[in-house]
PDB file of C-alpha atoms in Angstrom:
ATOM      1  CA  MET A   1      16.981  23.483 -38.029  1.00  0.00           C
ATOM      2  CA  GLY A   2      19.030  26.343 -36.892  1.00  0.00           C
ATOM      3  CA  LEU A   3      18.708  25.582 -33.191  1.00  0.00           C
ATOM      4  CA  VAL A   4      21.770  24.376 -31.339  1.00  0.00           C
ATOM      5  CA  ALA A   5      21.181  22.776 -27.977  1.00  0.00           C
ATOM      6  CA  LYS A   6      23.757  23.420 -25.290  1.00  0.00           C
ATOM      7  CA  THR A   7      22.412  21.114 -22.576  1.00  0.00           C
ATOM      8  CA  ARG A   8      20.229  18.116 -22.336  1.00  0.00           C
ATOM      9  CA  ASP A   9      17.416  20.239 -20.863  1.00  0.00           C
ATOM     10  CA  ASP A  10      17.530  22.451 -23.929  1.00  0.00           C
ATOM     11  CA  VAL A  11      17.215  19.387 -26.149  1.00  0.00           C
ATOM     12  CA  MET A  12      14.268  18.194 -24.138  1.00  0.00           C
ATOM     13  CA  SER A  13      12.552  21.569 -24.236  1.00  0.00           C
ATOM     14  CA  VAL A  14      13.097  21.849 -27.998  1.00  0.00           C
ATOM     15  CA  THR A  15      11.769  18.320 -28.448  1.00  0.00           C
ATOM     16  CA  ALA A  16       8.725  19.193 -26.343  1.00  0.00           C
ATOM     17  CA  VAL A  17       8.044  22.276 -28.452  1.00  0.00           C
ATOM     18  CA  VAL A  18       8.481  20.435 -31.752  1.00  0.00           C
ATOM     19  CA  GLN A  19       6.215  17.568 -30.703  1.00  0.00           C
ATOM     20  CA  HIS A  20       2.621  18.054 -29.737  1.00  0.00           C
ATOM     21  CA  THR A  21       2.827  18.271 -25.967  1.00  0.00           C
ATOM     22  CA  SER A  22       0.391  16.395 -23.840  1.00  0.00           C
ATOM     23  CA  PRO A  23       0.387  15.921 -20.072  1.00  0.00           C
ATOM     24  CA  ILE A  24       1.487  12.309 -20.427  1.00  0.00           C
ATOM     25  CA  THR A  25       4.462  13.134 -22.652  1.00  0.00           C
ATOM     26  CA  GLU A  26       5.446  15.948 -20.319  1.00  0.00           C
ATOM     27  CA  LEU A  27       5.376  13.561 -17.375  1.00  0.00           C
ATOM     28  CA  ILE A  28       7.464  11.055 -19.311  1.00  0.00           C
ATOM     29  CA  HIS A  29      10.028  13.720 -20.183  1.00  0.00           C
ATOM     30  CA  ARG A  30      10.165  14.982 -16.597  1.00  0.00           C
ATOM     31  CA  ARG A  31      10.653  11.463 -15.305  1.00  0.00           C
ATOM     32  CA  ARG A  32      13.358  10.802 -17.886  1.00  0.00           C
ATOM     33  CA  ASN A  33      15.124  14.010 -16.852  1.00  0.00           C
ATOM     34  CA  ILE A  34      14.961  13.036 -13.190  1.00  0.00           C
ATOM     35  CA  VAL A  35      16.360   9.577 -13.881  1.00  0.00           C
ATOM     36  CA  GLU A  36      19.154  10.973 -16.042  1.00  0.00           C
ATOM     37  CA  GLU A  37      19.995  13.537 -13.375  1.00  0.00           C
ATOM     38  CA  GLN A  38      20.144  10.810 -10.753  1.00  0.00           C
ATOM     39  CA  GLN A  39      22.404   8.693 -12.932  1.00  0.00           C
ATOM     40  CA  ARG A  40      24.637  11.676 -13.543  1.00  0.00           C
ATOM     41  CA  LEU A  41      24.878  12.349  -9.806  1.00  0.00           C
ATOM     42  CA  LYS A  42      25.695   8.703  -9.078  1.00  0.00           C
ATOM     43  CA  THR A  43      28.599   8.600 -11.502  1.00  0.00           C
ATOM     44  CA  PRO A  44      31.499  10.720 -10.239  1.00  0.00           C
ATOM     45  CA  SER A  45      32.865  13.298 -12.639  1.00  0.00           C
ATOM     46  CA  HIS A  46      36.536  13.182 -13.589  1.00  0.00           C
ATOM     47  CA  LYS A  47      37.090  16.631 -12.111  1.00  0.00           C
ATOM     48  CA  SER A  48      36.148  15.665  -8.535  1.00  0.00           C
ATOM     49  CA  PRO A  49      38.887  14.780  -6.061  1.00  0.00           C
ATOM     50  CA  THR A  50      37.162  11.500  -5.190  1.00  0.00           C
ATOM     51  CA  ALA A  51      37.617  10.288  -8.750  1.00  0.00           C
ATOM     52  CA  THR A  52      41.382  10.177  -8.295  1.00  0.00           C
ATOM     53  CA  GLN A  53      41.033   7.565  -5.556  1.00  0.00           C
ATOM     54  CA  PRO A  54      40.666   4.133  -7.190  1.00  0.00           C
ATOM     55  CA  HIS A  55      38.697   2.469  -4.377  1.00  0.00           C
ATOM     56  CA  GLU A  56      35.884   5.033  -4.489  1.00  0.00           C
ATOM     57  CA  GLU A  57      35.043   4.708  -8.154  1.00  0.00           C
ATOM     58  CA  TYR A  58      31.526   3.980  -9.197  1.00  0.00           C
ATOM     59  CA  GLU A  59      30.994   0.248  -9.318  1.00  0.00           C
ATOM     60  CA  PRO A  60      27.517  -0.912 -10.303  1.00  0.00           C
ATOM     61  CA  GLU A  61      28.196  -4.388  -8.889  1.00  0.00           C
ATOM     62  CA  ARG A  62      29.057  -2.916  -5.495  1.00  0.00           C
ATOM     63  CA  ASP A  63      25.884  -0.815  -5.509  1.00  0.00           C
ATOM     64  CA  VAL A  64      23.845  -3.876  -6.389  1.00  0.00           C
ATOM     65  CA  THR A  65      25.471  -5.892  -3.614  1.00  0.00           C
ATOM     66  CA  GLU A  66      24.856  -3.069  -1.154  1.00  0.00           C
ATOM     67  CA  VAL A  67      21.229  -2.859  -2.218  1.00  0.00           C
ATOM     68  CA  LEU A  68      20.911  -6.617  -1.927  1.00  0.00           C
ATOM     69  CA  GLN A  69      22.542  -6.515   1.503  1.00  0.00           C
ATOM     70  CA  LEU A  70      20.110  -3.785   2.605  1.00  0.00           C
ATOM     71  CA  HIS A  71      17.201  -5.814   1.298  1.00  0.00           C
ATOM     72  CA  LYS A  72      18.446  -8.896   3.132  1.00  0.00           C
ATOM     73  CA  GLU A  73      18.828  -6.900   6.342  1.00  0.00           C
ATOM     74  CA  ASN A  74      15.331  -5.451   5.944  1.00  0.00           C
ATOM     75  CA  GLN A  75      13.932  -8.902   5.235  1.00  0.00           C
ATOM     76  CA  SER A  76      15.661 -10.359   8.284  1.00  0.00           C
ATOM     77  CA  LYS A  77      14.341  -7.491  10.444  1.00  0.00           C
ATOM     78  CA  LEU A  78      10.833  -8.040   9.096  1.00  0.00           C
ATOM     79  CA  ALA A  79      11.158 -11.791   9.611  1.00  0.00           C
ATOM     80  CA  ASN A  80      12.284 -11.227  13.210  1.00  0.00           C
ATOM     81  CA  GLN A  81       9.402  -8.828  13.812  1.00  0.00           C
ATOM     82  CA  MET A  82       6.943 -11.297  12.303  1.00  0.00           C
ATOM     83  CA  LEU A  83       8.415 -14.074  14.437  1.00  0.00           C
ATOM     84  CA  ALA A  84       8.096 -11.927  17.563  1.00  0.00           C
ATOM     85  CA  MET A  85       4.524 -11.001  16.676  1.00  0.00           C
ATOM     86  CA  THR A  86       3.744 -14.670  15.980  1.00  0.00           C
ATOM     87  CA  ARG A  87       5.157 -15.658  19.367  1.00  0.00           C
ATOM     88  CA  ASN A  88       3.144 -12.899  20.996  1.00  0.00           C
ATOM     89  CA  LEU A  89       0.018 -14.060  19.178  1.00  0.00           C
ATOM     90  CA  LYS A  90       0.697 -17.632  20.291  1.00  0.00           C
ATOM     91  CA  ASN A  91       1.137 -16.533  23.913  1.00  0.00           C
ATOM     92  CA  VAL A  92      -2.065 -14.511  23.776  1.00  0.00           C
ATOM     93  CA  SER A  93      -3.901 -17.442  22.192  1.00  0.00           C
ATOM     94  CA  VAL A  94      -2.640 -19.853  24.852  1.00  0.00           C
ATOM     95  CA  ALA A  95      -3.625 -17.424  27.607  1.00  0.00           C
ATOM     96  CA  ALA A  96      -7.069 -16.965  26.041  1.00  0.00           C
ATOM     97  CA  ARG A  97      -7.469 -20.739  25.725  1.00  0.00           C
ATOM     98  CA  ASP A  98      -6.555 -21.188  29.409  1.00  0.00           C
ATOM     99  CA  ILE A  99      -8.969 -18.466  30.476  1.00  0.00           C
ATOM    100  CA  ILE A 100     -11.752 -19.903  28.329  1.00  0.00           C
ATOM    101  CA  SER A 101     -11.177 -23.426  29.659  1.00  0.00           C
ATOM    102  CA  GLN A 102     -11.229 -22.096  33.236  1.00  0.00           C
ATOM    103  CA  ASP A 103     -14.445 -20.205  32.468  1.00  0.00           C
ATOM    104  CA  ASN A 104     -15.970 -23.352  30.952  1.00  0.00           C
ATOM    105  CA  LYS A 105     -15.030 -25.298  34.086  1.00  0.00           C
ATOM    106  CA  ASN A 106     -16.575 -22.590  36.269  1.00  0.00           C
ATOM    107  CA  LEU A 107     -19.715 -22.620  34.126  1.00  0.00           C
ATOM    108  CA  SER A 108     -20.035 -26.397  34.406  1.00  0.00           C
ATOM    109  CA  ASP A 109     -19.587 -26.157  38.201  1.00  0.00           C
ATOM    110  CA  VAL A 110     -22.222 -23.442  38.392  1.00  0.00           C
ATOM    111  CA  GLN A 111     -24.523 -25.508  36.171  1.00  0.00           C
ATOM    112  CA  ASP A 112     -24.134 -28.480  38.555  1.00  0.00           C
ATOM    113  CA  VAL A 113     -24.983 -26.261  41.537  1.00  0.00           C
ATOM    114  CA  VAL A 114     -27.982 -24.841  39.696  1.00  0.00           C
ATOM    115  CA  ASP A 115     -29.191 -28.359  38.850  1.00  0.00           C
ATOM    116  CA  LYS A 116     -28.855 -29.449  42.496  1.00  0.00           C
ATOM    117  CA  ASN A 117     -30.662 -26.324  43.703  1.00  0.00           C
ATOM    118  CA  THR A 118     -33.423 -26.857  41.145  1.00  0.00           C
ATOM    119  CA  ALA A 119     -33.883 -30.445  42.332  1.00  0.00           C
ATOM    120  CA  LYS A 120     -34.027 -29.310  45.970  1.00  0.00           C
ATOM    121  CA  LEU A 121     -36.481 -26.548  45.081  1.00  0.00           C
ATOM    122  CA  ASN A 122     -38.751 -29.020  43.266  1.00  0.00           C
ATOM    123  CA  LYS A 123     -38.653 -31.355  46.273  1.00  0.00           C
ATOM    124  CA  GLU A 124     -39.520 -28.541  48.696  1.00  0.00           C
ATOM    125  CA  THR A 125     -42.289 -27.330  46.394  1.00  0.00           C
ATOM    126  CA  SER A 126     -43.899 -30.781  46.315  1.00  0.00           C
ATOM    127  CA  GLN A 127     -43.671 -31.049  50.115  1.00  0.00           C
ATOM    128  CA  LEU A 128     -45.249 -27.609  50.481  1.00  0.00           C
ATOM    129  CA  GLU A 129     -48.092 -28.585  48.148  1.00  0.00           C
ATOM    130  CA  LYS A 130     -48.720 -31.702  50.221  1.00  0.00           C
ATOM    131  CA  PHE A 131     -48.717 -29.630  53.392  1.00  0.00           C
ATOM    132  CA  ASN A 132     -51.080 -27.082  51.866  1.00  0.00           C
ATOM    133  CA  LYS A 133     -53.505 -29.825  50.865  1.00  0.00           C
ATOM    134  CA  SER A 134     -53.396 -31.464  54.291  1.00  0.00           C
ATOM    135  CA  SER A 135     -53.552 -28.159  56.169  1.00  0.00           C
ATOM    136  CA  GLY A 136     -56.699 -27.237  54.315  1.00  0.00           C
ATOM    137  CA  LYS A 137     -58.373 -30.424  55.549  1.00  0.00           C
ATOM    138  CA  CYS A 138     -57.067 -29.767  59.024  1.00  0.00           C
ATOM    139  CA  TRP A 139     -58.615 -26.291  59.120  1.00  0.00           C
ATOM    140  CA  VAL A 140     -61.929 -27.635  57.944  1.00  0.00           C
ATOM    141  CA  TRP A 141     -61.980 -30.278  60.689  1.00  0.00           C
ATOM    142  CA  SER A 142     -60.845 -27.716  63.247  1.00  0.00           C
ATOM    143  CA  LEU A 143     -63.693 -25.367  62.373  1.00  0.00           C
ATOM    144  CA  ILE A 144     -66.279 -28.198  62.428  1.00  0.00           C
ATOM    145  CA  SER A 145     -65.084 -29.298  65.862  1.00  0.00           C
ATOM    146  CA  LEU A 146     -65.188 -25.682  67.121  1.00  0.00           C
ATOM    147  CA  VAL A 147     -68.762 -25.271  65.914  1.00  0.00           C
ATOM    148  CA  MET A 148     -69.715 -28.535  67.659  1.00  0.00           C
ATOM    149  CA  VAL A 149     -68.108 -27.382  70.900  1.00  0.00           C
ATOM    150  CA  ILE A 150     -69.946 -24.067  70.734  1.00  0.00           C
ATOM    151  CA  PHE A 151     -73.214 -25.869  70.083  1.00  0.00           C
ATOM    152  CA  VAL A 152     -72.713 -28.156  73.063  1.00  0.00           C
ATOM    153  CA  VAL A 153     -71.780 -25.220  75.307  1.00  0.00           C
ATOM    154  CA  MET A 154     -74.893 -23.341  74.191  1.00  0.00           C
ATOM    155  CA  VAL A 155     -77.102 -26.292  74.922  1.00  0.00           C
ATOM    156  CA  ILE A 156     -75.600 -26.642  78.390  1.00  0.00           C
ATOM    157  CA  PHE A 157     -75.910 -22.901  78.974  1.00  0.00           C
ATOM    158  CA  ILE A 158     -79.578 -22.940  77.967  1.00  0.00           C
ATOM    159  CA  ARG A 159     -80.317 -25.916  80.268  1.00  0.00           C
ATOM    160  CA  LEU A 160     -78.545 -24.372  83.236  1.00  0.00           C
ATOM    161  CA  PHE A 161     -80.067 -20.948  82.841  1.00  0.00           C
ATOM    162  CA  PRO A 162     -83.601 -21.377  81.590  1.00  0.00           C
ATOM    163  CA  LYS A 163     -85.685 -18.425  80.490  1.00  0.00           C
ATOM    164  CA  ARG A 164     -87.475 -16.685  83.406  1.00  0.00           C
ATOM    165  CA  GLN A 165     -91.090 -16.549  83.210  1.00  0.00           C
TER     166      GLN A 165
END
């Protein structure tokens, strides 16, 4: 092995060439490179001016506490949003319940009016049927009496004005 690797990327490329490359192994190597690069960027180098200040050194515990604090803040925001949405849902549900109960009351009132009107209509219908039956008899008797009157008038007319011979 006469190859000398100068950087980590060179080592990775040499390793990729030596091994049989497949898409999965390439993805693994790329991901590993990205993670290593991120770790390298997180840790300050000794040459940077920020490394000379002791309070700005890389502290994994501080990063973890910051991440935890961010997660707690996000969770509290989400909990507050969920609480607000729950209150809103409750208010909408109460309003819908009130509207539905008012509608049910209106429907029951309308049903009572409809029942009363139906009863009145049935009563009027029965009275009309009775009137129709009695009016039919009345017309028959009226016509019979008219025919009788005409007959009597004709008889009187014939007696008063006999046929001339």
